Coordinates of C-alpha atoms and ligand atoms in Angstrom, one line a residue:
Chain L
M47 CA -32.1 13.6 21.9
I48 CA -28.8 12.3 23.2
E49 CA -29.6 9.0 21.6
G50 CA -30.2 10.9 18.3
I51 CA -26.6 12.1 18.3
F52 CA -25.3 8.6 18.9
V53 CA -27.6 7.0 16.3
E54 CA -26.6 9.6 13.7
G55 CA -23.0 9.2 14.6
L56 CA -23.2 5.4 14.3
I57 CA -24.9 5.6 11.0
Y58 CA -22.4 8.0 9.5
S59 CA -19.5 6.1 11.1
I60 CA -20.0 3.4 8.5
M61 CA -19.3 6.0 5.9
A62 CA -16.3 7.3 7.9
L63 CA -14.9 3.7 8.0
G64 CA -15.0 3.8 4.2
V65 CA -13.2 7.2 4.1
F66 CA -10.7 5.8 6.6
M67 CA -9.9 2.9 4.4
T68 CA -9.1 5.0 1.3
F69 CA -7.5 8.0 3.0
R70 CA -5.6 6.3 5.7
I71 CA -5.0 2.7 4.7
L72 CA -4.7 2.8 0.9
D73 CA -3.3 6.3 0.7
F74 CA -5.9 6.8 -2.1
P75 CA -7.8 10.0 -1.4
D76 CA -11.1 9.1 -2.9
L77 CA -13.9 11.7 -3.5
T78 CA -16.3 9.1 -5.0
V79 CA -17.9 9.2 -1.5
D80 CA -19.9 12.4 -2.3
G81 CA -21.6 10.4 -5.0
S82 CA -21.7 6.9 -3.6
F83 CA -23.4 8.0 -0.3
P84 CA -26.5 9.3 -2.1
L85 CA -26.2 6.4 -4.5
G86 CA -26.7 4.0 -1.6
A87 CA -29.6 6.1 -0.3
A88 CA -31.2 6.3 -3.8
V89 CA -30.9 2.5 -4.5
M90 CA -32.3 1.7 -1.0
A91 CA -35.2 4.1 -1.5
T92 CA -36.1 2.9 -5.0
S93 CA -35.8 -0.7 -4.0
L94 CA -38.2 -0.1 -1.1
V95 CA -40.7 1.8 -3.2
G96 CA -40.4 -1.0 -5.8
G97 CA -41.6 -3.4 -3.1
F98 CA -38.4 -5.3 -2.6
P99 CA -37.5 -6.7 0.8
I100 CA -35.4 -4.5 3.1
W101 CA -32.3 -6.8 2.9
T102 CA -32.5 -6.7 -1.0
G103 CA -32.3 -2.9 -0.9
I104 CA -29.3 -3.0 1.5
L105 CA -27.4 -5.6 -0.6
L106 CA -28.2 -3.7 -3.8
A107 CA -27.0 -0.4 -2.2
M108 CA -23.7 -2.0 -1.2
L109 CA -23.3 -3.5 -4.6
A110 CA -23.9 -0.2 -6.3
G111 CA -21.3 1.4 -4.0
A112 CA -18.8 -1.3 -4.8
V113 CA -19.4 -0.7 -8.5
A114 CA -18.9 3.1 -8.1
G115 CA -15.6 2.4 -6.2
T116 CA -14.5 0.0 -8.9
I117 CA -15.1 2.6 -11.6
T118 CA -12.9 5.1 -9.7
A119 CA -10.1 2.6 -9.2
V120 CA -10.2 1.5 -12.9
I121 CA -10.1 5.1 -14.1
H122 CA -7.1 5.6 -11.9
N123 CA -5.4 2.4 -12.9
E124 CA -5.9 2.4 -16.6
L125 CA -5.9 6.1 -17.5
K126 CA -3.0 6.8 -15.0
V127 CA -4.8 9.8 -13.5
P128 CA -4.4 10.8 -9.8
S129 CA -7.0 9.2 -7.5
L130 CA -8.5 12.7 -6.7
L131 CA -9.4 13.3 -10.4
A132 CA -10.7 9.7 -10.8
G133 CA -12.9 10.2 -7.8
I134 CA -14.2 13.6 -9.0
L135 CA -15.1 12.1 -12.3
T136 CA -17.1 9.2 -10.8
M137 CA -18.7 11.5 -8.3
T138 CA -19.8 14.0 -11.0
M139 CA -21.2 11.2 -13.2
L140 CA -23.0 9.7 -10.2
Y141 CA -24.9 13.0 -9.7
S142 CA -26.8 12.3 -12.9
I143 CA -27.0 8.6 -12.2
N144 CA -28.5 9.1 -8.8
I145 CA -31.3 11.2 -10.2
R146 CA -32.0 8.4 -12.7
V147 CA -32.0 5.9 -9.9
L148 CA -34.5 8.1 -8.0
G149 CA -36.8 7.9 -11.1
N150 CA -35.8 11.3 -12.6
K151 CA -36.6 13.1 -9.4
A152 CA -34.4 14.9 -7.0
N153 CA -35.7 12.9 -4.1
I154 CA -38.0 10.1 -2.9
S155 CA -39.9 10.2 0.4
L156 CA -40.0 7.0 2.5
L157 CA -42.4 8.3 5.1
K158 CA -45.2 6.1 3.8
Q159 CA -42.9 3.1 3.3
S160 CA -42.1 0.3 5.7
H161 CA -38.3 0.1 6.1
M162 CA -35.7 -1.2 8.4
I163 CA -36.2 1.5 11.1
S164 CA -40.0 1.6 10.9
A165 CA -40.0 -2.2 11.1
L166 CA -37.7 -2.1 14.1
V167 CA -39.8 0.6 15.9
D168 CA -43.0 -1.4 15.2
A169 CA -41.5 -4.6 16.6
T170 CA -40.1 -3.0 19.7
E171 CA -42.5 -0.2 20.6
S172 CA -44.4 -2.3 23.1
F173 CA -41.4 -2.5 25.4
M174 CA -38.8 0.0 24.2
N175 CA -38.5 3.6 23.4
A176 CA -37.9 4.1 19.6
G177 CA -34.6 6.0 20.2
I178 CA -33.2 3.3 22.4
A179 CA -34.2 0.6 19.9
Q180 CA -32.4 2.5 17.1
L181 CA -29.4 2.9 19.4
F182 CA -29.2 -0.8 20.0
L183 CA -29.6 -1.6 16.3
F184 CA -26.9 0.7 15.1
T185 CA -24.5 -0.1 17.9
L186 CA -24.8 -3.7 16.8
I187 CA -24.2 -2.8 13.1
A188 CA -21.2 -0.6 13.9
A189 CA -19.7 -3.2 16.1
L190 CA -20.3 -5.8 13.4
A191 CA -18.6 -3.5 10.9
V192 CA -15.6 -3.0 13.1
I193 CA -15.3 -6.8 13.9
L194 CA -15.5 -7.7 10.2
L195 CA -13.1 -5.1 9.0
N196 CA -10.7 -6.0 11.8
A197 CA -10.7 -9.6 10.7
F198 CA -10.3 -8.5 7.1
F199 CA -7.3 -6.4 7.9
H200 CA -5.7 -9.4 9.6
T201 CA -6.0 -11.6 6.6
D202 CA -3.1 -11.9 4.2
L203 CA -5.1 -9.8 1.7
G204 CA -5.9 -7.2 4.3
L205 CA -2.3 -6.9 5.4
T206 CA -1.2 -6.5 1.8
L207 CA -3.8 -3.6 1.4
G208 CA -2.2 -2.0 4.5
A209 CA 1.3 -2.3 2.9
L210 CA 0.0 -0.9 -0.4
G211 CA -0.6 2.5 1.1
G212 CA 2.8 2.5 2.7
N213 CA 5.0 1.1 0.0
E214 CA 3.5 0.1 -3.4
R215 CA 6.9 -1.1 -4.7
M216 CA 7.1 -3.7 -1.9
V217 CA 3.6 -5.0 -2.7
V218 CA 4.5 -5.4 -6.4
A219 CA 7.8 -7.1 -5.3
Q220 CA 5.7 -9.6 -3.4
G221 CA 3.9 -10.5 -6.5
S222 CA 0.5 -8.8 -5.9
N223 CA -1.1 -6.8 -8.7
P224 CA -1.6 -3.3 -7.2
K225 CA -4.4 -2.6 -9.7
I226 CA -6.6 -5.4 -8.4
L227 CA -5.8 -4.4 -4.8
K228 CA -6.9 -0.9 -5.4
I229 CA -10.1 -2.1 -7.0
I230 CA -10.8 -4.3 -3.9
G231 CA -9.9 -1.5 -1.5
V232 CA -11.8 1.4 -3.1
G233 CA -14.7 -1.0 -3.9
V234 CA -15.1 -2.2 -0.3
S235 CA -14.7 1.4 0.9
N236 CA -17.5 2.7 -1.3
S237 CA -19.8 -0.2 -0.5
L238 CA -19.5 0.9 3.1
V239 CA -20.3 4.4 2.2
A240 CA -23.3 3.4 0.2
L241 CA -24.5 1.2 3.1
S242 CA -24.3 4.2 5.3
G243 CA -26.3 6.1 2.7
A244 CA -28.9 3.4 2.7
F245 CA -29.2 3.6 6.5
A246 CA -29.3 7.4 6.4
A247 CA -32.2 7.4 3.9
Q248 CA -34.3 5.2 6.2
Y249 CA -33.4 7.2 9.3
Q250 CA -34.3 10.5 7.7
G251 CA -37.2 9.2 5.8
F252 CA -36.1 10.3 2.4
A253 CA -33.4 9.9 -0.2
D254 CA -32.1 13.0 -1.9
A255 CA -29.6 13.4 -4.8
S256 CA -27.9 16.2 -2.9
L257 CA -27.4 14.2 0.3
G258 CA -23.7 13.7 -0.5
V259 CA -22.5 17.3 -0.7
G260 CA -19.5 17.7 1.5
M261 CA -19.7 14.0 2.7
V262 CA -16.1 13.2 2.1
V263 CA -15.0 16.2 4.1
S264 CA -17.2 15.3 7.0
G265 CA -16.0 11.7 6.9
L266 CA -12.4 13.0 7.0
A267 CA -13.3 15.2 9.9
M268 CA -14.7 12.2 11.8
V269 CA -11.5 10.2 11.0
M270 CA -9.3 13.1 12.2
I271 CA -11.3 13.7 15.4
G272 CA -11.0 10.0 16.2
E273 CA -7.2 10.2 15.8
F274 CA -7.1 12.8 18.6
L275 CA -9.3 10.7 20.8
I276 CA -7.3 7.5 20.7
R277 CA -3.6 7.2 19.9
S278 CA -2.6 3.8 18.7
S279 CA -1.3 1.9 15.7
K280 CA -3.2 -1.3 16.3
I281 CA -5.8 -1.8 13.6
H282 CA -8.7 -2.5 15.9
W283 CA -8.1 0.8 17.7
L284 CA -7.8 2.6 14.4
L285 CA -11.3 1.3 13.5
I286 CA -12.9 1.9 16.9
R287 CA -11.6 5.5 16.9
V288 CA -13.3 6.2 13.6
I289 CA -16.6 5.3 15.3
A290 CA -15.8 7.5 18.3
G291 CA -14.8 10.3 16.0
A292 CA -18.0 10.1 14.1
I293 CA -20.1 10.3 17.3
V294 CA -18.1 13.3 18.6
Y295 CA -18.4 15.0 15.2
K296 CA -22.1 14.6 15.2
A297 CA -22.2 16.0 18.7
I298 CA -20.3 19.0 17.6
M299 CA -22.6 19.5 14.6
F300 CA -25.6 19.0 16.9
G301 CA -24.3 21.7 19.2
G302 CA -23.7 24.0 16.3
R303 CA -27.3 23.4 15.0
Y304 CA -29.1 23.9 18.3
Y305 CA -26.9 26.3 20.3
G306 CA -25.0 27.9 17.4
Y307 CA -27.6 30.7 17.2
R308 CA -26.0 32.1 20.4
I309 CA -22.9 33.0 18.4
H310 CA -25.1 33.7 15.3
L311 CA -24.4 30.4 13.6
T312 CA -27.0 29.1 11.2
P313 CA -27.3 25.5 10.0
N314 CA -25.8 26.8 6.7
D315 CA -22.6 27.5 8.5
L316 CA -22.0 23.9 9.5
K317 CA -20.0 23.0 6.4
L318 CA -17.8 25.9 7.2
V319 CA -17.4 24.6 10.7
T320 CA -16.5 21.2 9.4
G321 CA -13.8 22.6 7.1
L322 CA -12.5 24.7 10.0
L323 CA -12.4 21.6 12.2
I324 CA -10.3 19.8 9.7
I325 CA -7.9 22.8 9.3
L326 CA -7.7 23.0 13.1
S327 CA -6.9 19.3 13.3
L328 CA -4.2 19.7 10.6
I329 CA -2.6 22.6 12.4
I330 CA -2.6 20.7 15.7
T331 CA -1.0 17.6 14.0
K332 CA 1.5 19.6 12.0
T333 CA 2.8 21.7 14.9
D334 CA 2.4 18.8 17.3
L335 CA 0.6 21.2 19.7
L336 CA -0.8 18.3 21.8
S337 CA 2.5 16.8 22.8
R338 CA 4.0 20.2 23.4
W339 CA 1.1 21.1 25.6
K340 CA 1.5 17.8 27.5
K341 CA 5.3 18.4 27.9
R342 CA 4.7 21.9 29.3
H343 CA 2.3 20.6 31.9
Q344 CA 4.7 17.8 32.9
N345 CA 7.4 20.4 33.5
D346 CA 5.1 22.5 35.6
Chain H
M188 CA 17.4 -20.6 -16.9
I189 CA 17.0 -16.8 -17.6
K190 CA 18.0 -15.8 -21.1
L191 CA 18.3 -12.4 -22.6
S192 CA 18.5 -12.2 -26.4
D193 CA 19.5 -8.9 -28.1
V194 CA 17.8 -6.9 -25.4
S195 CA 17.8 -3.1 -25.8
L196 CA 16.3 -0.5 -23.6
I197 CA 16.0 3.0 -24.9
F198 CA 14.7 6.0 -22.9
G199 CA 13.4 9.2 -24.5
E200 CA 13.3 7.8 -28.1
G201 CA 12.9 10.7 -30.6
T202 CA 14.0 13.4 -28.1
P203 CA 17.3 15.1 -27.7
D204 CA 17.6 13.2 -24.3
R205 CA 17.6 9.8 -26.0
V206 CA 19.6 7.3 -23.9
E207 CA 20.5 3.7 -24.8
A208 CA 20.5 2.3 -21.3
L209 CA 20.9 -1.3 -22.8
N210 CA 22.4 -1.9 -26.1
N211 CA 21.7 -5.4 -27.6
I212 CA 22.5 -7.4 -24.5
S213 CA 22.6 -11.2 -24.8
F214 CA 23.2 -13.1 -21.7
Q215 CA 22.3 -16.4 -20.2
L216 CA 22.0 -17.2 -16.5
N217 CA 22.2 -20.8 -15.3
H218 CA 20.7 -22.2 -12.1
G219 CA 23.1 -21.7 -9.2
D220 CA 25.1 -18.9 -10.8
F221 CA 26.3 -16.0 -8.7
V222 CA 27.1 -13.2 -11.1
T223 CA 28.7 -10.0 -9.9
V224 CA 28.0 -6.9 -12.1
I225 CA 30.3 -4.0 -12.2
G226 CA 30.6 -0.8 -14.3
S227 CA 30.7 2.9 -13.9
N228 CA 27.8 5.2 -13.1
G229 CA 25.2 5.1 -15.9
A230 CA 26.7 1.9 -17.4
G231 CA 23.3 0.3 -17.4
K232 CA 23.5 -2.1 -14.5
S233 CA 20.3 -1.1 -12.8
S234 CA 18.6 -0.9 -16.3
L235 CA 19.6 -4.5 -16.8
F236 CA 17.9 -5.5 -13.6
N237 CA 14.9 -3.3 -14.5
A238 CA 14.5 -5.1 -17.8
V239 CA 14.8 -8.5 -16.2
S240 CA 12.4 -7.6 -13.3
G241 CA 9.8 -6.1 -15.7
L242 CA 9.9 -2.5 -14.3
Y243 CA 10.9 -1.3 -17.8
P244 CA 10.0 -3.8 -20.5
P245 CA 12.8 -3.8 -23.1
T246 CA 12.4 -1.7 -26.3
S247 CA 13.4 -4.7 -28.3
G248 CA 14.7 -8.2 -27.8
V249 CA 13.5 -11.2 -25.9
I250 CA 13.7 -12.3 -22.3
S251 CA 12.8 -15.9 -21.5
K252 CA 12.8 -18.1 -18.5
N253 CA 13.1 -21.8 -19.1
K254 CA 12.2 -21.2 -22.7
V255 CA 9.0 -19.3 -21.8
D256 CA 8.9 -15.8 -23.3
I257 CA 8.4 -13.4 -20.4
T258 CA 9.4 -10.2 -22.2
R259 CA 5.9 -8.6 -21.8
W260 CA 5.0 -10.0 -18.4
P261 CA 4.2 -7.2 -15.9
E262 CA 6.5 -6.7 -13.0
Y263 CA 4.2 -8.1 -10.3
K264 CA 3.9 -11.4 -12.3
R265 CA 7.6 -11.8 -12.7
A266 CA 8.0 -11.0 -9.0
A267 CA 6.6 -14.5 -8.4
F268 CA 10.0 -15.9 -9.2
I269 CA 12.3 -12.9 -8.8
G270 CA 13.5 -11.4 -5.5
R271 CA 15.0 -8.0 -5.6
V272 CA 16.8 -5.9 -3.0
F273 CA 17.7 -2.3 -3.7
Q274 CA 20.2 0.1 -2.3
D275 CA 17.6 2.0 -0.3
P276 CA 16.6 -0.1 2.8
L277 CA 13.2 1.6 2.8
M278 CA 12.2 0.0 -0.6
G279 CA 11.8 -3.6 0.3
T280 CA 9.6 -3.4 3.4
A281 CA 6.4 -1.6 4.4
G282 CA 7.4 0.8 7.2
N283 CA 3.8 1.3 8.4
M284 CA 3.4 -2.4 9.2
S285 CA 4.9 -4.7 11.8
V286 CA 7.8 -7.1 11.2
Q287 CA 5.4 -10.1 11.4
D288 CA 3.0 -8.4 9.0
N289 CA 5.8 -7.9 6.5
L290 CA 6.9 -11.4 6.8
T291 CA 3.4 -12.7 6.4
I292 CA 3.0 -10.8 3.2
A293 CA 6.3 -12.2 2.0
S294 CA 5.5 -15.8 2.9
Y295 CA 4.1 -16.5 -0.5
K296 CA 4.1 -14.6 -3.8
G297 CA 1.1 -13.7 -5.9
M298 CA -2.4 -12.6 -5.0
K299 CA -2.9 -12.8 -1.3
K300 CA -5.7 -14.9 0.1
L301 CA -8.6 -13.9 2.3
K302 CA -7.4 -16.0 5.2
I303 CA -5.6 -15.2 8.4
S304 CA -2.3 -17.1 8.2
L305 CA -0.5 -15.2 11.0
N306 CA -1.1 -17.5 14.0
K307 CA 1.0 -18.5 17.0
Q308 CA 2.8 -21.2 15.0
K309 CA 3.6 -18.7 12.2
K310 CA 4.9 -16.3 14.7
N311 CA 7.2 -18.9 16.2
E312 CA 8.4 -19.8 12.7
F313 CA 9.1 -16.1 12.1
R314 CA 11.0 -15.7 15.4
E315 CA 13.1 -18.7 14.4
L316 CA 13.9 -17.2 11.0
L317 CA 14.6 -13.8 12.5
S318 CA 17.1 -15.2 14.9
Q319 CA 19.2 -16.2 11.9
L320 CA 19.8 -12.5 11.4
E321 CA 21.4 -12.2 14.8
M322 CA 20.0 -8.7 15.2
G323 CA 17.6 -9.3 18.0
L324 CA 14.6 -8.9 15.7
E325 CA 13.0 -12.1 17.0
D326 CA 12.0 -10.0 20.1
R327 CA 10.5 -7.2 18.0
I328 CA 8.1 -9.0 15.7
S329 CA 5.2 -6.8 16.5
D330 CA 7.2 -3.5 16.2
N331 CA 6.6 -1.4 13.2
V332 CA 9.3 -1.8 10.6
G333 CA 9.6 2.0 10.5
Q334 CA 11.3 1.8 13.9
L335 CA 14.2 -0.4 12.7
S336 CA 17.6 0.8 11.6
G337 CA 18.6 0.8 8.0
G338 CA 20.8 -2.3 8.5
Q339 CA 18.0 -4.2 10.3
R340 CA 15.6 -3.2 7.6
Q341 CA 17.9 -4.4 4.8
A342 CA 18.5 -7.7 6.7
L343 CA 14.7 -8.1 7.0
T344 CA 14.3 -7.4 3.3
M345 CA 16.9 -10.2 2.6
L346 CA 14.9 -12.6 4.8
M347 CA 11.6 -11.7 3.2
M348 CA 13.3 -12.2 -0.2
V349 CA 14.4 -15.8 0.5
L350 CA 11.1 -16.7 2.2
S351 CA 9.4 -17.4 -1.1
S352 CA 12.4 -19.2 -2.6
P353 CA 12.8 -17.1 -5.7
D354 CA 14.4 -18.6 -8.8
L355 CA 16.4 -15.4 -9.3
V356 CA 17.7 -12.8 -6.9
L357 CA 18.7 -9.3 -8.1
L358 CA 20.8 -7.3 -5.6
D359 CA 21.4 -3.7 -6.7
E360 CA 24.2 -2.2 -4.5
H361 CA 22.2 -3.6 -1.6
T362 CA 24.9 -2.8 0.9
A363 CA 25.9 0.6 -0.4
A364 CA 23.7 2.7 1.9
L365 CA 24.8 0.8 5.0
D366 CA 27.5 1.6 7.5
P367 CA 30.5 -0.8 7.2
R368 CA 29.4 -3.1 10.1
N369 CA 25.9 -3.6 8.7
A370 CA 27.2 -3.9 5.2
E371 CA 29.4 -6.7 6.3
K372 CA 26.5 -8.3 8.0
V373 CA 24.2 -8.1 5.0
L374 CA 27.0 -9.5 2.8
E375 CA 27.5 -12.4 5.1
L376 CA 23.7 -13.1 4.9
T377 CA 24.0 -12.9 1.1
S378 CA 26.5 -15.7 1.0
R379 CA 24.8 -17.7 3.6
F380 CA 21.4 -17.5 2.0
Y381 CA 23.0 -18.2 -1.4
S382 CA 24.3 -21.6 -0.3
N383 CA 21.5 -22.5 2.2
Y384 CA 18.6 -21.7 -0.2
K385 CA 20.5 -22.7 -3.4
L386 CA 19.8 -19.3 -5.0
T387 CA 20.7 -17.9 -8.4
V388 CA 22.1 -14.4 -7.8
M389 CA 23.0 -11.3 -9.7
M390 CA 24.7 -8.6 -7.6
V391 CA 25.7 -5.1 -8.6
T392 CA 28.5 -3.6 -6.7
H393 CA 30.8 -0.6 -7.0
N394 CA 33.4 -2.4 -5.1
M395 CA 35.7 -4.3 -7.5
K396 CA 37.3 -6.4 -4.8
M397 CA 33.9 -7.5 -3.6
A398 CA 33.0 -8.4 -7.2
L399 CA 36.1 -10.5 -7.4
D400 CA 35.6 -12.2 -4.0
F401 CA 32.0 -13.1 -4.6
G402 CA 30.4 -15.4 -7.1
N403 CA 31.4 -17.7 -9.9
R404 CA 30.9 -15.2 -12.7
L405 CA 31.6 -11.5 -13.3
I406 CA 30.3 -9.1 -16.0
M407 CA 31.5 -5.6 -16.6
M408 CA 29.1 -3.2 -18.2
D409 CA 29.8 0.1 -20.0
R410 CA 27.4 2.3 -22.0
G411 CA 24.7 -0.3 -22.0
E412 CA 26.9 -3.1 -23.2
I413 CA 28.5 -6.1 -21.5
I414 CA 32.1 -5.5 -22.3
L415 CA 33.7 -8.2 -20.2
E416 CA 32.7 -11.6 -18.9
A417 CA 34.7 -13.9 -16.8
E418 CA 33.7 -17.2 -15.3
G419 CA 35.1 -19.9 -13.0
K420 CA 38.9 -20.3 -12.9
E421 CA 39.3 -17.3 -15.2
K422 CA 37.3 -15.2 -12.8
S423 CA 39.2 -16.4 -9.7
R424 CA 42.5 -15.5 -11.3
L425 CA 41.4 -11.9 -12.0
T426 CA 42.7 -9.0 -9.9
V427 CA 41.6 -5.4 -9.6
D428 CA 44.6 -4.2 -11.6
E429 CA 43.9 -6.7 -14.3
L430 CA 40.2 -5.5 -14.5
V431 CA 41.3 -1.9 -14.8
K432 CA 43.8 -2.9 -17.5
R433 CA 41.2 -4.9 -19.4
F434 CA 38.8 -2.0 -19.4
H435 CA 41.5 0.2 -20.8
D436 CA 42.3 -2.3 -23.6
I437 CA 38.7 -2.7 -24.5
R438 CA 37.5 0.9 -24.4
G439 CA 40.9 2.5 -25.3
M440 CA 40.6 4.9 -22.4
S441 CA 41.4 4.8 -18.8
L442 CA 39.2 4.1 -15.9
T443 CA 40.6 7.0 -13.9
N444 CA 37.2 8.4 -13.2
D445 CA 36.1 5.2 -11.6
E446 CA 39.2 3.9 -9.9
T447 CA 38.4 6.0 -6.9
L448 CA 34.8 5.0 -7.1
L449 CA 35.4 1.3 -7.6
S450 CA 38.2 0.6 -5.2
Ligands
ATP222 N1 13.7 5.9 -16.0 C1 14.7 6.4 -16.8 N2 14.4 7.4 -17.6 C2 15.4 8.0 -18.4 N3 16.7 7.6 -18.4 C3 17.0 6.6 -17.6 C4 16.1 5.9 -16.7 N4 16.7 5.0 -16.0 C5 18.0 5.0 -16.4 N5 18.2 6.0 -17.3 C6 19.4 6.2 -18.0 O1 20.0 5.0 -18.5 C7 21.4 5.0 -18.3 C8 21.8 3.8 -17.4 O2 21.3 4.0 -16.1 P1 21.4 2.9 -15.0 O3 20.6 3.4 -13.8 O4 21.1 1.6 -15.6 O5 23.0 3.0 -14.6 P2 23.8 2.2 -13.5 O6 24.8 1.4 -14.2 O7 22.8 1.5 -12.6 O8 24.5 3.4 -12.8 P3 24.7 3.6 -11.2 O9 26.0 2.9 -10.9 O10 24.9 5.1 -11.1 O11 23.6 3.1 -10.4 C9 21.8 6.3 -17.6 O12 22.2 7.2 -18.6 C10 20.5 6.8 -17.0 O13 20.4 8.2 -17.0
MG223 MG1 22.2 1.7 -10.5

């Protein structure tokens, strides 16, 4: 059970890394996520049902996510609309597209399919508990994602993406085309989100067109929880804390789902809880409660 | 090197707020020139820079560089050979990134590559360069730029600007927001970089004396036009009083409004 929280947290942390990239690095609040997460799930499921190898499905899902992100960035760049509107447009269009990808159905079951997780469990069941095997796999994947993104943000291109969110004028003055940079940033972000969706579909055993409702908000909650857990401005810590935040978020949601009945919470209340978590985080950040609390305790 | 032919820049065409920020400007800049630009508020000095840098493409006219028409080139593309420093020290650097990150981004112009160029050797190079500024920044290369003072930030912007050896440098009142000591420092850097890096410079200033002390050419702008040009010996003989008088002769009115501002 406890592994379940970690595994879910790690799977969704890949999505949260994408949200972190747009909201925190690029300063491009991107709502495409609510559409690109189920897009990744749908592409993965359809690819598996179509008999393609697992890795093909994963690559196609990431590619689809990158295309979705590119569309949002291009709408923003060329039609000069705010990123929020561009993201909502893509997200809304994706709702129809996702149903098409699922073969004009709202969902596809993967219970009878062989996929990444069933293959893993089959290969390891002789010597390992299924939950532990999944934990290993997704820890590895999350670590790989952090290592790769960390390296990326240390490249000249990655540094420039970092500067773009802080001062676009400076990036232009250094001769970089901000439009291309936004396409790269939002594209990579959404390919991570879609990858996360592809994992989630296999973990849950189905892909559903409504999988993405509220996804961006939970991703943001994960990012913000991470910011409370670890204070730093070093990029590797910024990435690691997104993973930590995702796991803690899933633990809170798990608590809500299984013990919430004691305070009359139902699973339907969890989105409300997520929103309230974000509002609480915002209040704490705005009023700087944490450092005031620390100061008071130092004075004691 | 850079040539402007009949360049006009009009804002709000067809509205009651129509402004002719630049009115048929023709101007040629040669390699190694240091041109100081003066004129009252709203004269069109920043607009001239905006047209050259590509922020606002001109409404009409042609801008060329070494006979290549660049009138419609977007700003980021022109930035490959133009370095610009603004009055606001926050404009030229990314405050959310470290000093070394900023310098890395400024090391070469154009699309940045997918490779890690910030290594030990680069950091030593950066320390070396930063020590030229004599502000102690060489010991703070991994600090965020947001933690630096306005003067330090502007000096860093100057350094980042020369790093990619731009063909043309546009300085728009780049010392106006600094305290006198830092302003002095940044001005000193300006002359030093001008001669060390063999730059071509245009510098806007509201300080007439500064405009006379610096550079080999001077232009005075008013209402979107270049109303006075002086070069070489002619420029070095000019005095502040002489400039005020010439403005009066040309415009048929006095510069009283500006005298306080300009002196
Ligand atoms: N983006 C813009 N939109 C509308 N009008 C503008 C714009 N930029 C400049 N102007 C107008 O063009 C004219 C010239 O402005 P400009 O900024 O070039 O003056 P300046 O010589 O730099 O003045 P200052 O010394 O105050 O900086 C002014 O009347 C100004 O209001
Ligand atoms: Mg100006």
